[in-house]
Amino acid sequence: MKHFFLVSILWLGLFTANAQELKSPDGHFSMNFSLQIDGTPVYKLIYKDKEVIKTSKLGLELKNDKKSLLNDFKVEDTKTVTVDESWKPVWGEVASIRNHYNELAITLNQNGSERKMIIRFRLFDDGLGFRYEFPQQKNLVYFTIKEERTQFAMTGDHTAYWIPGDYDTQEYNYTTSKLSEIKGLMEKAYETGNVSQTSFSPTGVQTSLMMKSADGLYINLHEAALINYSCMHLNLNDKNFTFESWLTPDSHGDKGKMQAPCKTPWRTIIVSDDARNILASKMTYNLNEPSKIKETSWIKPTKYVGVWWEMISGKSSWSYTDEFPAVQLGVTDFSKARPNGHHGATTTNVKRYIDFAAKNGFDAVLVEGWNTGWEDWFGHAKDYVFDFVTPYPDFDLKGLNEYAHSKGVKLIMHHETSGSIRNYERHMDEAYKLMKQHGYDAVKSGYVGNILPIGETHYSQWTNNHYQYAIEKAADYQIMVNAHEAVRPTGIARTYPNLIGNEAARGTEYQAFGGERNQPNHVTILPFTRLIGGPMDYTPGIFQMDVTNGSHVNATIANQLALYVTMYSPLQMAADFPENYERFADAFQFIKDVAIDWDDSKYLEAEPGQYITVARKAKGTNNWFIGNVTGYQPFTSKISFDFLDTDTQYIATIYSDAKDADYLKNPQAYNIRKVIVTKKSKITQVSVPGGGYAISLIAVKHKSETKGLKTL
């Protein structure tokens, strides 16, 4: 690992004391900072001589304060730093990440109040990050944020890939439109099927926001290192195309309770004239602190199956009995209740999944609905809803763990909170102790429904602090966390790599929700938006598209295979029923073969909403896997294998859409063929709408392996 640091204190270039310029290491970006006549801090961003962000204001409006941190500033000090280092993630898309940036930290002093605020800019070769810092000082100690007033002034009416701003959910289909069209499309975009929703503006959208300018620039707005702060949305002025930060309020309407010394999350702007570079960017991770977990050998990427799709698709239930309209934990005697006959988390059924996992080389089995309380868990603002330790009578907790371990499989714990955060924290230690006692090392947590205490939302500062507390507490017990319905990730997995997955967007479950299913282009947008902050537990691998409850999955089988590569995650589920995989055993082979941890990733083709083609090299091997997904239009993929090792042959197994495949009418039509490829090989492959292809590239060890195969 190499580190190069150059530190200086200076006035930059030919600019005055109130104006500075910062360049990226490669010189393609320049950021200009200045103070306006009234002392308002502003910045602008230029990429390859094209303006990306026009002059935009910076600052924070304070509550019940004589003077906000918006204007009347003077520059007191500037510091510049150059950093060039590399770090190795515990898991990830690449084995090593370069962290290379030029930094400008500007200390501002406010006239009259004598308050100090530092604005720290870091300019990378892929974009800009900046944040506000408040050093310890006597004139600014405790303060409440009324609103952060950070602006992002766009240069035109860009095409945006957006979901409605919402304090409680990110589970929307994406809308593609011009910025000027957002207000007119908001009502349609704001689907009402989510169980907890709180909108705030007809032009409010969520980050990570992906845009494309008319002159071919790809622009992504997000945040990094969201800790002890409220989640940032963006509110658009659709007359001048300026976004302004819009923080999530707490139950009192406040946007942030602060105590100096403190800092905000980073505001991030990733830019390129090549869409593939947006997908490859690691800037969000680089703006987070190094791992606080020193010994990480217990953190392991996981491929799993589970008793989950049964409930989502309507085959089984989470609850044990239909006898009680309501239950009270510790009072209701479940041993005397009549089973409903469709409970999914039974000992017998779970053993079936354990056997399937062991037979097919999966690491773990997720079981939902194992614990008491599911009879009235939702929609009642119930505080003491689960205790996270008491199983139903038909679930043998100890015996199933012993059975799983005897087969080389682990169980994944499920902790649904029903939004009752106080209750979860009340039981967390005992719940984690139980997990360790029985050999669970991973938990899927859930926050379905309105947050308790009443008045809080899913993304307020207080609730975000809970999510962080759960991650850190889990680390104390060496437990990995897969949090669903939590705040969208912002690269925190670098600092706490036991955060092995999040949902925080529409996953596969929405394919079972009838009219509000995921659109066919959904998976061509998510890597440009949701995955900018970290991996998603998307739960792919559905082979039977007509599900039990009558809904239909908008995808082909080849598309579902490709997701294991294009939707990066160290936590990958094969979500369908075992019997459906057994029906299509030849296609299922790819899910068994594909890696979940990588040494390298190559983004071969990409256009948001249309197509993504990714190649990844499996950790510690010479084997590669390729995935392609498409949107509403067919796509002819043309790729070269020039990323492969020289003088090495690979057996390529290609899983592709059949010519007559159709995500609605014929989704199970696919072809499988094997050929030999080398570094000089090229391929042209057609994917149907909502389709794709997947390729495994296994390095040849013996010539006999290639007998009868043609070279591509």
XYZ file of C-alpha atoms in Angstrom:
712
model
C 0.000 0.000 0.000
C 1.338 3.379 -0.988
C 0.564 6.692 0.650
C 1.516 10.100 -0.690
C 0.569 13.184 1.257
C 1.294 16.784 0.376
C 0.032 19.346 2.834
C 0.144 23.102 2.436
C -1.536 26.209 3.749
C -1.905 28.779 1.012
C -4.045 31.050 -1.084
C -4.587 29.165 -4.299
C -3.610 30.207 -7.775
C -4.431 33.709 -8.930
C -7.628 33.898 -6.930
C -8.341 36.278 -4.130
C -8.684 35.303 -0.492
C -12.358 34.744 -1.082
C -11.982 32.595 -4.200
C -10.148 29.290 -4.641
C -9.831 26.652 -7.339
C -9.350 22.938 -6.742
C -8.361 20.469 -9.469
C -8.781 16.712 -9.591
C -5.599 14.601 -9.741
C -6.060 13.960 -13.491
C -6.958 17.595 -14.169
C -10.348 16.786 -15.742
C -12.346 18.382 -12.907
C -12.094 21.839 -11.454
C -14.101 23.141 -8.497
C -14.307 26.851 -7.837
C -15.216 28.209 -4.402
C -15.928 31.829 -3.554
C -17.882 34.140 -1.290
C -20.543 36.364 -2.775
C -20.721 40.044 -1.871
C -22.922 39.296 1.149
C -20.558 36.565 2.356
C -22.593 33.622 1.041
C -20.363 30.623 0.227
C -20.829 29.255 -3.304
C -19.177 26.658 -5.509
C -19.300 25.422 -9.090
C -17.998 22.273 -10.774
C -16.521 21.849 -14.260
C -15.649 18.574 -16.018
C -13.550 18.564 -19.184
C -14.399 22.231 -19.801
C -18.137 21.540 -19.439
C -20.013 23.145 -16.573
C -21.662 20.444 -14.436
C -22.853 22.463 -11.446
C -23.492 26.160 -11.953
C -22.783 28.578 -9.132
C -24.597 27.054 -6.151
C -25.056 28.234 -2.583
C -23.860 26.457 0.539
C -24.921 26.751 4.168
C -27.388 25.741 6.873
C -30.467 27.466 8.248
C -30.720 27.138 12.031
C -33.832 26.941 14.188
C -34.586 29.606 16.784
C -31.232 31.232 16.221
C -30.464 34.901 15.699
C -28.174 34.157 12.790
C -28.106 31.144 10.487
C -24.985 29.737 8.863
C -25.873 31.064 5.428
C -23.992 34.315 4.793
C -21.872 37.099 6.210
C -18.796 34.872 6.197
C -15.166 35.676 5.617
C -12.396 33.219 4.791
C -10.182 32.715 7.813
C -7.976 29.880 6.579
C -7.483 27.390 3.762
C -5.645 24.088 3.740
C -4.917 21.743 0.850
C -3.997 18.088 0.965
C -3.256 15.479 -1.696
C -3.920 11.854 -0.781
C -3.048 8.794 -2.837
C -3.489 5.477 -1.102
C -4.962 2.024 -1.622
C -7.055 -0.103 0.696
C -8.403 -3.635 0.575
C -12.097 -4.151 1.228
C -13.198 -7.114 3.306
C -15.504 -8.049 0.423
C -16.291 -6.254 -2.773
C -16.213 -5.849 -6.517
C -12.436 -5.427 -6.614
C -9.547 -6.649 -4.474
C -8.083 -3.190 -3.954
C -9.504 0.345 -4.101
C -7.462 3.431 -4.886
C -8.331 6.513 -2.851
C -6.829 9.456 -4.724
C -7.986 13.031 -4.263
C -7.034 16.655 -3.809
C -8.611 18.329 -0.801
C -9.402 21.926 0.016
C -10.617 22.766 3.521
C -11.914 26.313 3.928
C -12.429 27.715 7.404
C -15.119 30.404 7.446
C -15.682 32.888 10.241
C -19.066 34.593 10.466
C -19.069 38.323 11.097
C -20.812 39.289 14.304
C -21.400 35.779 15.641
C -17.704 34.780 15.396
C -18.827 31.264 14.574
C -16.547 28.983 12.608
C -17.607 26.528 9.906
C -15.307 24.446 7.745
C -16.345 23.364 4.266
C -14.155 20.461 3.191
C -13.974 19.592 -0.519
C -12.420 16.448 -1.936
C -12.035 16.246 -5.692
C -11.432 12.793 -7.163
C -10.975 11.709 -10.764
C -14.610 10.572 -10.688
C -16.231 13.492 -8.903
C -16.609 15.828 -5.941
C -17.431 15.246 -2.300
C -17.914 18.002 0.280
C -19.239 18.393 3.803
C -19.726 20.914 6.587
C -17.673 20.661 9.774
C -18.193 22.522 13.032
C -15.109 22.662 15.238
C -15.312 23.044 18.994
C -15.994 26.704 19.806
C -17.754 28.733 22.455
C -20.247 30.449 20.125
C -21.580 27.282 18.469
C -22.094 24.286 20.731
C -25.654 22.931 20.649
C -27.727 23.878 17.618
C -30.737 22.639 15.683
C -30.876 22.509 11.905
C -34.040 23.933 10.401
C -32.837 23.036 6.906
C -29.596 22.410 5.126
C -29.460 24.787 2.142
C -26.967 23.029 -0.090
C -27.680 23.656 -3.755
C -26.894 21.686 -6.903
C -27.663 23.982 -9.847
C -27.984 21.981 -13.049
C -26.981 23.419 -16.385
C -30.137 22.378 -18.235
C -33.249 20.258 -18.403
C -31.477 16.928 -17.922
C -33.002 13.491 -18.258
C -33.426 12.060 -14.758
C -34.005 8.568 -13.405
C -35.914 9.284 -10.216
C -38.238 8.117 -7.490
C -40.444 10.398 -5.347
C -38.990 11.993 -2.259
C -40.327 10.193 0.793
C -39.457 10.067 4.500
C -40.533 6.446 4.871
C -39.925 4.379 1.763
C -37.664 3.998 -1.244
C -39.745 1.217 -2.751
C -40.901 2.879 -5.947
C -40.553 2.133 -9.619
C -38.210 4.568 -11.325
C -39.547 7.245 -13.625
C -37.456 8.486 -16.557
C -38.210 12.072 -17.531
C -36.846 15.553 -18.049
C -36.384 17.596 -14.888
C -39.160 19.913 -16.065
C -41.550 16.953 -16.205
C -41.120 15.747 -12.622
C -43.972 17.792 -11.150
C -46.437 16.646 -13.815
C -45.471 12.987 -13.350
C -45.226 12.951 -9.551
C -48.783 11.816 -8.839
C -48.382 8.794 -11.121
C -44.908 8.035 -9.785
C -46.114 8.151 -6.175
C -47.543 4.654 -6.051
C -49.719 4.174 -3.012
C -49.154 0.499 -2.310
C -46.379 0.930 0.229
C -47.295 0.287 3.840
C -45.559 3.428 5.096
C -45.231 6.569 2.976
C -44.632 10.260 3.680
C -44.106 12.591 0.728
C -43.060 16.217 1.097
C -43.005 17.998 -2.272
C -44.295 17.630 -5.853
C -40.722 18.141 -7.047
C -38.934 16.208 -4.288
C -36.817 13.220 -5.328
C -34.484 10.818 -3.595
C -30.819 10.148 -3.861
C -28.935 8.497 -5.393
C -30.249 10.548 -8.314
C -28.980 9.666 -11.791
C -29.123 12.185 -14.641
C -27.913 12.568 -18.216
C -27.358 15.925 -19.878
C -28.137 16.745 -23.489
C -24.415 16.988 -24.220
C -23.704 13.504 -22.921
C -22.646 13.938 -19.298
C -23.774 11.393 -16.719
C -24.308 13.006 -13.317
C -25.060 11.273 -10.016
C -26.049 13.091 -6.787
C -25.924 11.249 -3.467
C -24.385 11.382 -0.006
C -21.685 9.427 1.802
C -21.114 8.526 5.446
C -24.644 9.191 6.711
C -24.010 8.949 10.452
C -25.765 10.916 13.228
C -27.646 13.003 10.695
C -30.908 12.877 8.820
C -31.210 11.465 5.311
C -30.935 13.972 2.483
C -33.514 14.259 -0.278
C -33.439 16.780 -3.112
C -36.106 19.372 -3.862
C -36.122 20.752 -7.385
C -36.836 24.280 -8.498
C -38.120 23.266 -11.924
C -37.883 26.814 -13.252
C -34.101 27.121 -12.953
C -33.301 23.380 -12.533
C -31.647 23.831 -9.157
C -31.823 21.103 -6.544
C -31.651 22.010 -2.873
C -31.024 19.587 -0.047
C -34.110 18.602 1.941
C -33.427 16.758 5.181
C -35.798 14.291 6.813
C -37.414 15.819 9.922
C -37.799 14.171 13.305
C -41.057 13.940 15.245
C -40.739 17.631 16.213
C -40.111 18.778 12.658
C -36.423 19.393 13.300
C -33.902 18.395 10.667
C -30.917 17.740 12.921
C -29.823 18.034 16.556
C -26.121 18.905 16.578
C -23.379 19.264 19.155
C -20.005 20.638 18.130
C -17.483 19.327 17.298
C -19.448 17.548 14.594
C -19.804 17.155 10.863
C -22.388 16.405 8.218
C -22.328 13.546 5.739
C -20.528 14.162 2.457
C -22.546 15.477 -0.476
C -21.385 13.658 -3.595
C -21.389 14.479 -7.299
C -20.102 11.686 -9.552
C -19.641 12.705 -13.191
C -18.437 11.118 -16.417
C -19.024 11.186 -20.157
C -19.099 7.375 -20.034
C -21.917 5.656 -18.124
C -19.636 2.752 -17.267
C -17.503 5.007 -15.084
C -20.499 5.829 -12.882
C -20.926 2.121 -12.145
C -17.213 1.686 -11.481
C -16.897 4.655 -9.112
C -15.787 3.906 -5.554
C -15.951 7.520 -4.415
C -18.810 6.871 -1.989
C -16.758 4.235 -0.175
C -13.622 6.371 -0.264
C -15.436 9.143 1.600
C -16.139 6.802 4.490
C -13.698 5.969 7.271
C -11.617 2.772 7.241
C -12.989 -0.309 8.955
C -13.486 0.026 12.692
C -13.688 -3.770 12.903
C -10.083 -4.908 13.203
C -10.532 -8.676 13.009
C -12.833 -9.441 10.086
C -12.336 -13.134 9.357
C -15.888 -13.858 10.574
C -17.412 -11.618 7.889
C -18.081 -13.872 4.918
C -19.987 -13.342 1.660
C -22.980 -15.637 1.654
C -25.132 -17.393 -0.940
C -28.412 -18.541 0.551
C -31.906 -19.938 0.062
C -34.865 -19.471 2.335
C -38.411 -19.857 3.490
C -39.414 -16.437 2.201
C -40.757 -16.551 -1.332
C -43.425 -18.936 -0.028
C -44.870 -16.134 2.080
C -44.313 -13.361 -0.454
C -46.002 -15.318 -3.235
C -48.958 -16.419 -1.098
C -48.141 -20.099 -0.642
C -47.423 -19.924 3.103
C -47.876 -17.558 6.040
C -45.597 -16.077 8.666
C -48.173 -16.676 11.401
C -48.681 -19.977 13.216
C -52.425 -19.778 13.918
C -55.576 -18.052 12.698
C -57.318 -18.617 16.019
C -56.396 -15.361 17.735
C -57.319 -11.880 16.512
C -54.535 -10.573 18.725
C -51.739 -12.013 20.831
C -49.790 -10.904 23.884
C -46.254 -12.188 24.199
C -45.732 -14.089 27.423
C -49.498 -14.378 27.935
C -50.896 -16.103 24.827
C -50.361 -19.865 25.036
C -49.435 -20.938 21.517
C -49.087 -24.554 22.582
C -52.859 -24.699 22.912
C -53.578 -22.917 19.627
C -54.734 -24.723 16.516
C -52.136 -24.449 13.708
C -53.445 -22.779 10.551
C -51.920 -25.446 8.307
C -50.048 -23.017 6.067
C -47.302 -21.808 8.401
C -44.042 -21.757 6.407
C -41.451 -21.903 9.193
C -42.081 -25.462 10.343
C -39.333 -27.851 11.316
C -40.235 -30.202 8.479
C -40.312 -27.483 5.810
C -37.094 -25.852 6.985
C -35.324 -29.216 6.859
C -36.350 -29.439 3.203
C -34.571 -26.151 2.493
C -31.540 -27.204 4.542
C -31.272 -30.409 2.511
C -31.550 -28.440 -0.730
C -28.889 -25.954 0.390
C -26.499 -28.708 1.407
C -27.025 -30.644 -1.817
C -26.352 -27.605 -3.996
C -23.519 -25.939 -2.122
C -25.345 -22.990 -0.558
C -24.018 -21.439 2.628
C -27.190 -20.691 4.530
C -30.969 -20.813 4.885
C -33.055 -17.797 5.876
C -36.180 -18.574 7.904
C -38.916 -15.988 8.404
C -41.929 -16.461 10.637
C -40.153 -18.685 13.177
C -40.893 -16.523 16.233
C -44.129 -15.758 18.052
C -46.089 -12.580 17.368
C -46.919 -12.659 13.660
C -50.668 -12.952 14.192
C -51.109 -9.190 14.745
C -47.683 -7.828 13.921
C -48.681 -5.156 11.442
C -50.692 -1.949 11.417
C -51.518 -1.590 15.107
C -48.695 0.643 16.378
C -47.863 -2.217 18.718
C -44.821 -1.593 20.877
C -44.161 -5.049 22.381
C -44.695 -6.904 19.117
C -41.812 -9.445 19.081
C -39.273 -10.688 21.595
C -36.920 -12.226 18.958
C -36.175 -15.285 21.085
C -39.376 -17.354 21.442
C -40.091 -19.854 18.638
C -43.500 -21.152 17.586
C -44.331 -24.702 18.769
C -43.657 -26.141 15.291
C -40.163 -24.638 14.986
C -37.373 -26.588 16.720
C -34.744 -23.872 17.075
C -32.055 -26.016 18.701
C -32.702 -29.112 16.624
C -32.769 -27.283 13.285
C -29.469 -25.571 14.006
C -27.879 -28.889 14.863
C -29.344 -30.397 11.695
C -28.110 -27.519 9.539
C -24.609 -27.586 11.015
C -24.391 -31.340 10.493
C -24.877 -30.664 6.785
C -22.422 -27.767 6.589
C -25.168 -25.133 6.417
C -25.966 -22.201 8.700
C -29.335 -20.595 9.402
C -29.873 -16.867 8.960
C -31.883 -15.263 11.734
C -34.828 -12.997 10.952
C -35.689 -9.999 13.139
C -38.749 -8.128 11.926
C -39.328 -5.102 14.150
C -42.645 -3.885 12.702
C -41.076 -0.441 13.036
C -41.004 -0.654 16.843
C -37.446 0.495 17.340
C -37.564 0.884 21.110
C -38.772 -2.688 21.410
C -35.951 -3.985 19.207
C -33.299 -2.157 21.214
C -34.923 -3.480 24.398
C -34.395 -7.064 23.200
C -31.302 -6.719 21.026
C -28.679 -8.091 23.393
C -30.733 -11.163 24.282
C -31.589 -11.724 20.622
C -27.936 -11.578 19.565
C -26.916 -13.825 22.481
C -29.464 -16.409 21.322
C -28.040 -16.230 17.818
C -24.517 -16.863 19.058
C -25.715 -19.684 21.299
C -27.210 -21.515 18.324
C -24.596 -20.694 15.720
C -26.347 -17.962 13.754
C -23.831 -15.425 12.428
C -26.131 -13.305 10.239
C -29.456 -11.554 10.693
C -31.977 -10.087 8.304
C -33.650 -7.205 10.116
C -36.834 -5.533 8.919
C -38.618 -2.244 9.576
C -41.985 -2.708 7.890
C -44.668 -0.158 8.758
C -44.698 3.174 10.560
C -41.880 3.845 12.980
C -42.468 3.828 16.717
C -42.222 6.126 18.650
C -45.164 7.707 16.816
C -44.127 10.676 14.723
C -40.714 9.368 13.726
C -40.042 8.274 10.172
C -37.682 5.769 8.578
C -34.957 8.266 7.664
C -34.832 10.831 10.470
C -31.657 11.419 12.453
C -33.040 9.506 15.421
C -34.010 6.464 13.334
C -30.732 6.508 11.403
C -28.926 6.422 14.730
C -30.863 3.268 15.578
C -29.771 1.539 12.360
C -26.171 2.456 13.160
C -26.550 1.230 16.741
C -27.835 -2.129 15.461
C -24.835 -2.512 13.130
C -22.325 -1.656 15.848
C -24.048 -3.838 18.447
C -24.077 -6.732 15.976
C -20.348 -6.255 15.410
C -19.802 -6.707 19.156
C -21.311 -10.190 18.758
C -19.572 -10.872 15.392
C -22.888 -10.879 13.560
C -23.482 -9.749 9.964
C -26.471 -7.512 9.242
C -28.819 -7.427 6.248
C -31.181 -4.550 7.001
C -34.462 -4.205 5.082
C -36.561 -1.024 4.955
C -33.671 0.827 6.588
C -32.119 4.027 5.255
C -30.373 3.748 1.896
C -26.696 2.890 2.170
C -24.027 5.564 1.869
C -20.815 3.534 1.871
C -20.856 2.823 5.602
C -20.056 -0.818 4.817
C -16.429 0.269 4.435
C -16.382 1.348 8.088
C -18.598 -1.505 9.306
C -18.162 -4.342 6.803
C -20.538 -6.524 8.828
C -23.255 -4.501 7.083
C -23.265 -7.148 4.397
C -26.450 -6.052 2.668
C -29.446 -3.737 2.574
C -32.739 -3.672 0.773
C -33.599 0.062 0.582
C -35.253 -0.182 -2.839
C -37.785 -2.314 -4.655
C -36.513 -5.864 -4.551
C -37.892 -9.023 -6.113
C -40.786 -9.121 -3.656
C -42.558 -6.409 -5.651
C -42.772 -8.789 -8.591
C -45.377 -10.652 -6.535
C -47.486 -7.569 -5.822
C -49.740 -7.579 -8.867
C -50.191 -4.278 -10.663
C -47.303 -2.584 -8.884
C -44.656 -4.986 -10.091
C -41.112 -3.909 -10.902
C -40.844 -2.588 -14.434
C -38.710 -4.549 -16.916
C -36.019 -1.836 -16.893
C -35.844 -1.654 -13.073
C -32.626 -3.664 -12.843
C -30.956 -1.511 -15.511
C -31.409 1.571 -13.305
C -30.708 0.273 -9.782
C -26.907 -0.089 -10.289
C -26.825 3.611 -11.267
C -28.873 4.696 -8.264
C -29.418 2.444 -5.269
C -26.126 0.526 -5.599
C -23.981 3.677 -5.619
C -24.079 3.532 -1.815
C -23.600 -0.181 -1.329
C -24.877 -3.663 -2.141
C -28.520 -4.634 -2.236
C -30.178 -7.826 -1.118
C -32.281 -7.930 -4.277
C -33.251 -11.618 -3.854
C -33.010 -12.716 -7.516
C -33.297 -16.125 -9.107
C -37.017 -16.509 -9.812
C -37.631 -19.204 -12.445
C -41.407 -19.602 -12.158
C -42.674 -16.218 -13.303
C -46.379 -16.895 -12.708
C -46.422 -16.967 -8.929
C -48.874 -18.514 -6.503
C -50.890 -15.359 -5.826
C -51.523 -14.687 -9.520
C -48.845 -12.049 -10.077
C -46.171 -12.262 -12.754
C -42.431 -11.564 -12.622
C -41.358 -9.168 -15.399
C -38.209 -11.017 -16.404
C -36.830 -13.962 -18.334
C -34.842 -16.765 -16.720
C -31.680 -15.522 -18.465
C -32.283 -12.084 -16.941
C -32.596 -13.617 -13.480
C -29.269 -15.401 -13.914
C -27.544 -12.211 -15.043
C -28.617 -10.378 -11.865
C -26.103 -12.386 -9.849
C -23.418 -10.424 -11.688
C -25.008 -7.063 -12.544
C -26.629 -6.527 -9.117
C -23.482 -6.720 -7.056
C -23.899 -8.060 -3.536
C -21.832 -10.234 -1.190
C -25.206 -11.583 -0.061
C -27.045 -13.412 -2.837
C -30.269 -15.352 -2.466
C -31.656 -18.012 -4.741
C -35.181 -16.925 -3.942
C -37.406 -19.436 -5.746
C -38.759 -22.762 -4.504
C -36.397 -25.765 -4.655
C -38.790 -27.602 -6.967
C -38.580 -24.802 -9.554
C -34.809 -25.050 -9.610
C -35.040 -28.794 -10.012
C -37.309 -28.268 -13.066
C -34.634 -26.100 -14.703
C -31.524 -27.754 -13.325
C -29.368 -26.784 -16.300
C -30.095 -23.055 -15.817
C -29.780 -23.401 -12.042
C -26.191 -24.515 -12.563
C -25.153 -20.913 -13.155
C -26.524 -19.842 -9.748
C -24.561 -22.686 -8.156
C -21.370 -21.730 -10.017
C -21.397 -17.928 -9.824
C -19.119 -16.320 -7.262
C -20.182 -13.741 -4.661
C -16.815 -12.149 -3.959
C -14.546 -10.654 -6.590
C -10.994 -9.638 -7.396
C -11.885 -7.457 -10.366
C -14.866 -6.011 -12.227
C -15.123 -4.686 -15.783
C -18.099 -2.625 -16.905
C -18.346 -3.490 -20.581
C -21.579 -1.810 -21.702
C -23.945 0.511 -19.906
C -26.753 2.978 -20.465
C -29.164 3.732 -17.586
C -32.601 2.278 -18.139
C -31.510 0.354 -21.226
C -28.710 -2.152 -20.648
C -25.815 -3.133 -18.401
C -23.095 -5.699 -19.143
C -20.586 -6.533 -16.409
C -17.693 -9.000 -16.144
C -16.285 -10.002 -12.765
C -13.318 -12.132 -11.754
C -14.023 -14.553 -8.920
C -11.944 -14.041 -5.767
C -8.722 -16.056 -5.745
C -9.319 -17.709 -9.132
C -8.850 -17.140 -12.855
C -12.574 -17.647 -13.457
C -14.833 -14.861 -14.721
C -18.580 -14.391 -14.845
C -20.508 -12.043 -17.125
C -24.040 -10.707 -16.807
C -26.185 -8.608 -19.125
C -29.646 -7.181 -18.405
C -31.888 -5.146 -20.712
C -34.837 -2.798 -20.347
C -37.882 -2.301 -22.544
C -36.007 -2.689 -25.822
C -34.033 -5.633 -27.235
C -30.290 -5.166 -27.088
C -27.485 -6.547 -29.218
C -24.502 -6.910 -26.925
C -21.064 -6.821 -28.544
C -18.199 -7.536 -26.194
C -14.569 -8.498 -26.350
C -12.904 -10.901 -23.949
C -9.687 -8.869 -23.934
C -9.774 -8.683 -20.118
C -8.958 -12.427 -19.881
C -5.486 -13.758 -19.104
C -3.050 -14.153 -21.975
C -2.299 -17.708 -23.161
C -5.270 -19.131 -21.236
C -8.289 -20.931 -22.611
C -11.663 -20.699 -20.934
C -14.754 -22.835 -21.242
C -17.580 -20.367 -21.692
C -21.064 -21.576 -20.766
C -23.530 -19.073 -22.241
C -27.056 -18.828 -20.823
C -29.107 -16.629 -23.133
C -32.652 -15.725 -24.096
C -34.134 -17.955 -26.760
C -35.227 -16.162 -29.924
C -38.877 -16.486 -28.918
C -38.321 -15.541 -25.267
C -40.693 -12.903 -23.926
C -40.794 -11.635 -20.342
C -44.583 -11.713 -20.358
C -45.529 -14.598 -22.646
C -42.513 -16.909 -22.781
C -40.083 -16.071 -19.953
C -38.743 -19.599 -19.458
C -37.317 -19.889 -22.979
C -33.528 -19.947 -22.870
C -30.545 -21.502 -24.614
C -27.352 -22.911 -23.145
C -24.217 -23.470 -25.201
C -20.549 -24.127 -24.463
C -17.580 -22.792 -26.425
C -13.887 -22.111 -25.924
C -12.827 -18.478 -25.594
C -9.510 -16.687 -25.264
C -8.351 -13.134 -24.806
C -8.814 -12.602 -28.569
C -12.435 -13.817 -28.679
C -15.461 -11.614 -29.275
C -19.177 -12.289 -29.007
C -22.394 -10.766 -30.291
C -25.426 -11.743 -28.231
C -29.045 -10.597 -28.504
C -31.122 -10.062 -25.357
C -34.888 -9.637 -25.502
C -36.753 -6.895 -23.564
C -36.648 -7.687 -19.837
C -34.062 -10.325 -20.651
C -30.330 -10.751 -20.735
C -27.601 -13.336 -20.661
C -25.097 -14.852 -18.258
C -21.731 -16.431 -19.010
C -19.428 -18.485 -16.819
C -15.779 -18.478 -17.932
C -13.848 -21.298 -16.297
C -10.117 -21.463 -16.953
C -9.090 -24.717 -18.646
C -6.715 -26.848 -16.578
C -6.468 -29.873 -18.874
C -6.840 -30.100 -22.662
C -9.281 -32.966 -22.233
C -11.831 -30.483 -20.885
C -12.128 -28.843 -24.308
C -12.849 -32.009 -26.302
C -15.701 -31.478 -28.756
C -15.974 -27.715 -28.116
C -15.557 -25.041 -30.775
C -13.482 -21.908 -30.279
C -15.381 -18.653 -30.430
